[in-house]
Coordinates of C-alpha atoms in Angstrom, one line a residue:
M1 CA 24.8 60.6 146.8
I2 CA 23.9 57.8 144.3
I3 CA 25.4 55.2 146.6
T4 CA 23.5 56.6 149.6
K5 CA 20.2 56.4 147.6
F6 CA 21.0 52.9 146.6
I7 CA 21.6 51.9 150.3
V8 CA 18.3 53.5 151.4
K9 CA 16.3 51.8 148.6
N10 CA 17.8 48.5 149.5
V11 CA 17.0 49.0 153.2
F12 CA 13.3 49.5 152.4
R13 CA 13.0 46.8 149.7
H14 CA 11.4 44.5 152.2
K15 CA 9.5 47.1 154.3
L16 CA 7.9 44.8 156.8
R17 CA 11.1 42.9 157.5
T18 CA 13.0 46.1 157.9
A19 CA 10.3 47.7 160.0
L20 CA 10.2 44.7 162.4
T21 CA 14.0 44.6 162.6
I22 CA 14.2 48.3 163.5
L23 CA 11.4 47.8 166.0
G24 CA 13.2 44.9 167.6
L25 CA 16.4 47.0 167.8
A26 CA 14.5 49.9 169.2
I27 CA 12.9 47.9 172.0
A28 CA 16.3 46.3 172.9
V29 CA 18.0 49.7 172.9
M30 CA 15.2 51.1 175.1
A31 CA 15.6 48.2 177.6
F32 CA 19.4 48.7 177.6
G33 CA 18.9 52.5 178.3
L34 CA 16.5 51.8 181.1
L35 CA 18.7 49.3 182.8
R36 CA 21.7 51.6 182.5
T37 CA 19.6 54.4 184.0
V38 CA 18.6 52.2 186.9
V39 CA 22.3 51.4 187.6
T40 CA 23.2 55.1 187.3
A41 CA 20.3 56.1 189.7
W42 CA 21.5 53.5 192.2
N43 CA 24.9 55.1 192.2
Y44 CA 23.8 58.7 192.1
G45 CA 24.5 59.3 195.8
V46 CA 28.1 58.2 195.3
D47 CA 28.6 60.4 192.2
A48 CA 27.0 63.4 193.9
S49 CA 29.0 63.2 197.1
S50 CA 31.1 66.2 198.1
S51 CA 34.9 65.8 198.4
T52 CA 35.0 68.2 201.3
R53 CA 32.6 66.3 203.6
L54 CA 33.5 63.5 205.9
I55 CA 31.2 61.2 207.8
T56 CA 32.0 60.0 211.3
R57 CA 30.1 57.0 212.5
H58 CA 30.4 54.4 215.2
A59 CA 33.4 52.1 214.5
V60 CA 31.4 48.9 215.0
S61 CA 28.3 49.6 213.0
F62 CA 26.3 52.5 211.5
I63 CA 23.3 51.5 213.7
F64 CA 25.2 52.4 217.0
P65 CA 24.9 56.0 218.1
L66 CA 27.6 58.4 219.1
P67 CA 27.6 60.8 222.1
Y68 CA 26.5 64.3 221.4
N69 CA 29.5 65.8 223.2
Y70 CA 31.8 64.5 220.5
R71 CA 30.7 67.5 218.4
D72 CA 32.7 70.2 220.2
Q73 CA 35.8 68.0 220.3
I74 CA 35.6 67.3 216.5
A75 CA 35.2 71.0 215.8
Q76 CA 38.5 71.7 217.5
I77 CA 40.5 69.5 215.1
P78 CA 42.7 71.5 212.6
G79 CA 41.2 71.4 209.1
V80 CA 37.6 71.1 210.3
K81 CA 35.4 73.9 209.1
Q82 CA 32.0 73.0 210.5
V83 CA 30.4 70.0 212.2
S84 CA 26.8 68.9 212.0
F85 CA 25.0 65.7 212.7
A86 CA 22.0 63.6 211.9
T87 CA 20.0 60.7 213.3
W88 CA 17.8 58.3 211.3
F89 CA 14.3 58.8 212.6
G90 CA 12.5 56.2 210.6
G91 CA 8.8 56.1 211.4
V92 CA 5.7 55.0 209.4
Y93 CA 3.7 57.5 207.3
K94 CA 0.2 56.2 206.5
D95 CA 1.3 52.6 206.1
N96 CA 4.4 50.5 205.1
A97 CA 3.6 50.6 201.4
P98 CA 6.8 51.3 199.4
D99 CA 5.3 54.4 197.8
A100 CA 4.7 55.9 201.3
F101 CA 8.3 55.6 202.2
F102 CA 10.8 58.5 202.2
P103 CA 13.9 59.2 204.3
R104 CA 13.4 61.0 207.6
F105 CA 16.3 62.5 209.6
A106 CA 16.6 64.4 212.8
V107 CA 19.2 67.1 212.4
D108 CA 20.6 70.3 213.9
P109 CA 18.9 72.9 211.6
E110 CA 21.4 75.7 212.3
S111 CA 24.4 73.7 211.1
F112 CA 22.8 71.1 208.7
F113 CA 21.8 73.5 205.9
P114 CA 25.2 75.3 205.8
V115 CA 27.0 72.0 205.6
Y116 CA 24.6 70.7 202.9
N117 CA 24.5 73.9 200.8
E118 CA 23.0 72.1 197.8
F119 CA 19.7 72.0 199.7
I120 CA 18.1 75.4 198.9
L121 CA 15.7 76.6 201.7
P122 CA 14.4 80.2 201.8
D123 CA 15.6 82.2 204.9
D124 CA 12.2 82.8 206.3
Q125 CA 11.4 79.1 206.1
L126 CA 14.7 78.2 207.8
K127 CA 14.0 80.7 210.6
A128 CA 10.5 79.2 211.0
F129 CA 12.0 75.7 211.2
I130 CA 14.6 76.7 213.8
S131 CA 12.0 78.5 215.9
Q132 CA 9.3 75.7 215.9
R133 CA 10.5 72.7 217.9
N134 CA 8.2 70.2 216.1
G135 CA 8.7 71.8 212.7
C136 CA 9.9 69.9 209.7
V137 CA 11.3 70.6 206.2
V138 CA 10.4 68.3 203.3
G139 CA 11.9 68.0 199.9
K140 CA 10.0 69.4 196.9
K141 CA 9.5 66.0 195.3
I142 CA 7.6 64.5 198.3
A143 CA 5.8 67.7 198.8
D144 CA 4.5 67.4 195.2
Q145 CA 3.8 63.7 195.6
F146 CA 1.8 63.9 198.9
G147 CA 0.5 67.4 198.5
F148 CA 2.4 68.8 201.6
K149 CA 2.1 72.6 202.1
I150 CA 3.5 74.9 204.7
G151 CA 1.4 74.7 207.8
D152 CA 0.3 71.1 207.2
I153 CA 0.7 68.6 210.0
I154 CA 2.4 65.3 209.1
T155 CA 1.7 62.5 211.6
M156 CA 4.2 59.7 211.9
Q157 CA 4.0 56.5 213.9
G158 CA 7.4 55.9 215.5
D159 CA 9.2 52.6 215.1
I160 CA 12.8 53.3 216.2
F161 CA 11.4 56.1 218.5
P162 CA 7.9 54.8 219.6
G163 CA 4.9 57.0 219.8
M164 CA 2.8 59.1 217.5
W165 CA 4.6 62.2 216.3
D166 CA 3.0 65.3 214.8
F167 CA 5.3 67.5 212.7
V168 CA 4.3 70.9 211.2
V169 CA 5.7 71.7 207.7
T170 CA 7.7 74.9 208.1
G171 CA 9.6 74.7 204.9
I172 CA 10.1 73.0 201.5
Y173 CA 13.6 72.7 200.1
S174 CA 14.7 72.3 196.6
G175 CA 17.9 71.0 195.1
R176 CA 20.6 73.2 193.7
D177 CA 20.5 71.1 190.6
K178 CA 18.7 68.0 189.4
T179 CA 21.2 65.6 191.0
V180 CA 20.2 66.6 194.5
D181 CA 17.8 64.4 196.5
E182 CA 14.5 66.1 197.1
T183 CA 12.8 63.2 198.8
Q184 CA 13.9 63.7 202.4
M185 CA 12.0 64.9 205.5
I186 CA 14.1 66.7 208.1
I187 CA 13.0 67.3 211.7
Q188 CA 14.7 68.8 214.7
W189 CA 17.0 66.6 216.7
A190 CA 16.5 68.7 219.8
Y191 CA 12.7 68.0 219.7
L192 CA 13.5 64.3 219.4
D193 CA 16.0 64.4 222.2
E194 CA 13.8 66.3 224.6
S195 CA 10.9 63.9 224.0
L196 CA 13.2 61.0 224.8
K197 CA 13.8 62.4 228.3
E198 CA 10.3 61.3 229.2
T199 CA 10.0 58.1 227.3
S200 CA 13.5 56.7 227.1
P201 CA 16.1 58.6 229.2
S202 CA 18.9 56.2 228.4
R203 CA 18.8 57.2 224.8
V204 CA 19.2 60.9 225.5
G205 CA 22.3 62.7 224.3
Y206 CA 23.2 60.6 221.3
V207 CA 23.3 61.2 217.5
G208 CA 23.5 58.8 214.6
W209 CA 26.5 60.2 212.8
Y210 CA 28.5 63.4 212.3
I211 CA 28.9 65.3 209.1
V212 CA 32.3 67.1 209.0
A213 CA 32.9 69.9 206.5
I214 CA 36.6 70.4 205.9
D215 CA 38.6 73.2 204.3
K216 CA 40.3 71.2 201.5
A217 CA 39.6 67.8 199.9
N218 CA 43.3 66.8 200.3
Q219 CA 43.0 67.1 204.1
A220 CA 40.4 64.3 204.2
G221 CA 42.9 61.6 205.3
M222 CA 44.6 63.7 207.9
V223 CA 41.4 65.0 209.5
S224 CA 39.9 61.4 209.4
E225 CA 42.9 60.0 211.3
S226 CA 42.7 62.9 213.8
I227 CA 39.1 62.3 214.6
D228 CA 39.4 58.6 214.9
G229 CA 42.5 59.0 217.0
L230 CA 40.8 61.4 219.3
F231 CA 38.2 58.7 220.3
S232 CA 40.3 55.6 220.0
N233 CA 40.3 55.0 223.8
S234 CA 36.7 55.8 224.3
S235 CA 33.7 53.5 224.7
A236 CA 32.4 54.6 221.4
K237 CA 35.2 54.5 218.9
T238 CA 34.6 56.2 215.6
K239 CA 35.2 55.5 211.9
T240 CA 35.6 58.5 209.7
E241 CA 35.6 58.3 205.9
T242 CA 34.8 60.5 203.0
E243 CA 31.1 61.0 202.1
K244 CA 31.8 59.1 198.8
A245 CA 33.2 56.1 200.6
F246 CA 30.3 56.2 203.1
Q247 CA 27.8 56.2 200.3
Q248 CA 29.7 53.5 198.4
G249 CA 29.3 51.3 201.5
F250 CA 25.6 51.3 201.1
V251 CA 25.7 50.7 197.3
S252 CA 28.1 47.8 197.8
M253 CA 25.4 46.0 199.8
S254 CA 23.5 45.8 196.5
S255 CA 26.5 44.9 194.4
A256 CA 25.0 41.5 193.3
I257 CA 21.9 43.2 192.0
L258 CA 23.9 45.9 190.2
A259 CA 26.2 43.3 188.7
S260 CA 23.2 41.3 187.4
L261 CA 21.7 44.4 185.8
E262 CA 25.1 45.2 184.2
I263 CA 25.3 41.7 182.7
I264 CA 21.7 41.8 181.5
S265 CA 22.2 45.1 179.8
F266 CA 25.1 43.7 177.8
V267 CA 23.2 40.5 177.0
I268 CA 20.7 42.8 175.4
I269 CA 23.5 44.1 173.1
G270 CA 24.2 40.5 172.1
I271 CA 20.5 40.0 171.2
I272 CA 20.6 43.1 169.1
L273 CA 23.6 41.7 167.3
L274 CA 21.9 38.4 166.5
V275 CA 18.7 40.1 165.3
L276 CA 20.5 42.4 162.9
G277 CA 23.0 39.8 161.9
N278 CA 20.2 37.4 160.9
T279 CA 18.5 40.1 158.8
M280 CA 21.7 41.1 157.0
I281 CA 22.7 37.5 156.2
M282 CA 19.2 36.9 154.7
S283 CA 19.3 40.1 152.8
A284 CA 22.8 39.5 151.4
R285 CA 22.0 35.9 150.4
E286 CA 18.9 37.0 148.5
R287 CA 21.0 39.5 146.5
I288 CA 24.0 37.4 145.5
R289 CA 23.0 37.6 141.8
E290 CA 22.5 41.3 142.0
Y291 CA 25.9 41.8 143.5
A292 CA 27.4 39.7 140.7
V293 CA 25.7 41.9 138.1
L294 CA 27.1 45.0 139.8
K295 CA 30.6 43.5 139.7
A296 CA 30.1 42.6 136.0
L297 CA 29.2 46.3 135.4
G298 CA 32.4 47.4 137.0
F299 CA 31.6 47.9 140.6
S300 CA 34.5 46.8 142.8
S301 CA 34.2 44.1 145.6
A302 CA 34.9 46.8 148.2
L303 CA 32.0 48.9 147.0
V304 CA 29.6 45.9 147.0
S305 CA 30.7 45.1 150.6
G306 CA 30.3 48.8 151.4
L307 CA 26.7 48.7 150.3
I308 CA 26.0 45.8 152.7
I309 CA 27.8 47.6 155.6
G310 CA 26.0 50.8 154.9
E311 CA 22.6 49.1 154.9
S312 CA 23.4 47.4 158.2
V313 CA 24.7 50.5 159.8
L314 CA 21.6 52.5 158.7
I315 CA 19.2 49.9 160.2
G316 CA 21.2 49.8 163.4
F317 CA 21.4 53.6 163.6
A318 CA 17.6 54.0 163.0
G319 CA 16.9 51.4 165.7
G320 CA 19.2 53.1 168.1
L321 CA 17.7 56.5 167.6
I322 CA 14.1 55.3 168.0
G323 CA 15.1 53.2 171.0
L324 CA 16.8 56.2 172.6
A325 CA 13.8 58.4 171.9
L326 CA 11.6 55.8 173.6
T327 CA 13.9 55.6 176.6
F328 CA 13.1 59.1 177.8
P329 CA 9.3 58.8 178.3
I330 CA 9.7 55.3 179.7
A331 CA 12.4 56.4 182.2
N332 CA 10.3 59.4 183.1
A333 CA 7.3 57.3 183.9
F334 CA 9.5 54.8 185.8
G335 CA 11.0 57.6 187.9
Q336 CA 7.6 59.0 188.7
A337 CA 6.4 55.6 189.8
F338 CA 9.2 55.2 192.3
P339 CA 10.2 58.7 193.3
T340 CA 11.5 57.8 196.8
I341 CA 13.4 54.7 195.7
F342 CA 15.1 56.5 192.9
P343 CA 15.3 60.2 194.0
V344 CA 17.2 61.1 190.9
F345 CA 16.2 59.1 187.8
E346 CA 17.7 60.8 184.7
V347 CA 18.9 59.4 181.4
M348 CA 22.6 60.4 181.6
P349 CA 24.6 61.6 178.5
V350 CA 26.9 58.5 178.9
T351 CA 23.8 56.3 178.5
M352 CA 22.8 58.1 175.3
I353 CA 26.2 57.8 173.9
L354 CA 26.4 54.1 174.8
S355 CA 23.0 53.4 173.3
V356 CA 23.8 55.0 169.9
G357 CA 27.4 53.8 169.9
F358 CA 26.4 50.2 170.5
S359 CA 23.7 50.4 167.8
L360 CA 26.3 51.6 165.3
G361 CA 28.9 49.0 166.5
V362 CA 26.3 46.2 166.2
G363 CA 25.4 47.4 162.7
L364 CA 29.1 47.1 161.7
L365 CA 29.6 43.7 163.3
A366 CA 26.3 42.3 161.9
S367 CA 27.4 43.2 158.4
A368 CA 30.9 41.8 158.7
F369 CA 30.2 38.2 157.6
P370 CA 27.8 39.0 154.7
A371 CA 30.0 41.8 153.5
W372 CA 33.1 39.5 153.5
K373 CA 31.2 36.7 151.8
S374 CA 29.7 38.9 149.1
G375 CA 33.1 40.5 148.5
R376 CA 34.7 37.1 147.9
T377 CA 32.0 35.7 145.7
T378 CA 33.0 35.8 142.0
I379 CA 30.8 37.0 139.2
V380 CA 30.4 33.5 137.8
D381 CA 29.5 32.0 141.2
G382 CA 27.1 34.8 141.9
L383 CA 25.3 34.4 138.6
R384 CA 24.9 30.7 139.2
Q385 CA 23.1 31.4 142.5
I386 CA 19.6 30.0 142.4
E387 CA 17.0 32.2 144.2

């Protein structure tokens, strides 16, 4: 207890220097936590992927459509539990500003929600969506962001599918948990397909990709080979992969950005180390005579070194805790500013552990040299030290 009080008193001997050091550490830890959260948010789709869902797309590229009549053939393959599909609708809402963007898909409502059972939509709203051809379902986040209510009409200017499109909000879905994307707008594929008969007949009868629910995760490879083999001699060959691999393909397009963020986050740890190391070296140097007096009174070299280590770890821990506390409101504000770019923006437990763990580790490393130096300094050399 006495040693602990001694460490605390030493920490606050130079209040301004200690306060500035802790503030610097806190800002660095906050920046580290925010960057780690951005990286985590970028990968959330991969982490949240189901192991019992497969994605079947065109073998050449994701942008090429697949015939609608593949659906029944895929459903006959052993191991397939259910088949749904989706098509990227695109469109422009209000303008092309980033904050007005949210994903828009055309789907088969009767099979889509059973396959994506993490999307929670009340039964009456699902029935309304099925019965109204130009109906749409929106996620809770974008409903809150744009003030959408059931019965509202959302007008979209088509880009991939030209024209002005009016959709009636018939439902608002929420996620089963906070890792589910609540920023999507879902419309009926049948409405889109019927409209194309008048404006673009050559595009009728195609979907973007198939979502295949399978019985067991360990059947993924067998079912994927069966699907792709079924269409290997067709004009539209397929590529089937797990949902995780499909999502990973999108994330890998941004791998350079993610790698840069990873590097920057660890550079910040290096900055923390330099800041705290400089403080501890200055502090230990100023107290060489005091340490010599302690040794003359019977304190061991190990105990003197322990005092320096304890002081450094305490400063690092304080900076880490304050920085972590700052990370939550900053991350919350960041997530609210970009709700559709980062549908799930949460400070994950692993980020909290890393932030505090690195703070403690940096505290230990920063004290290594001054603790070693003070431990080796003799009483005579310490008392000779001129302040």
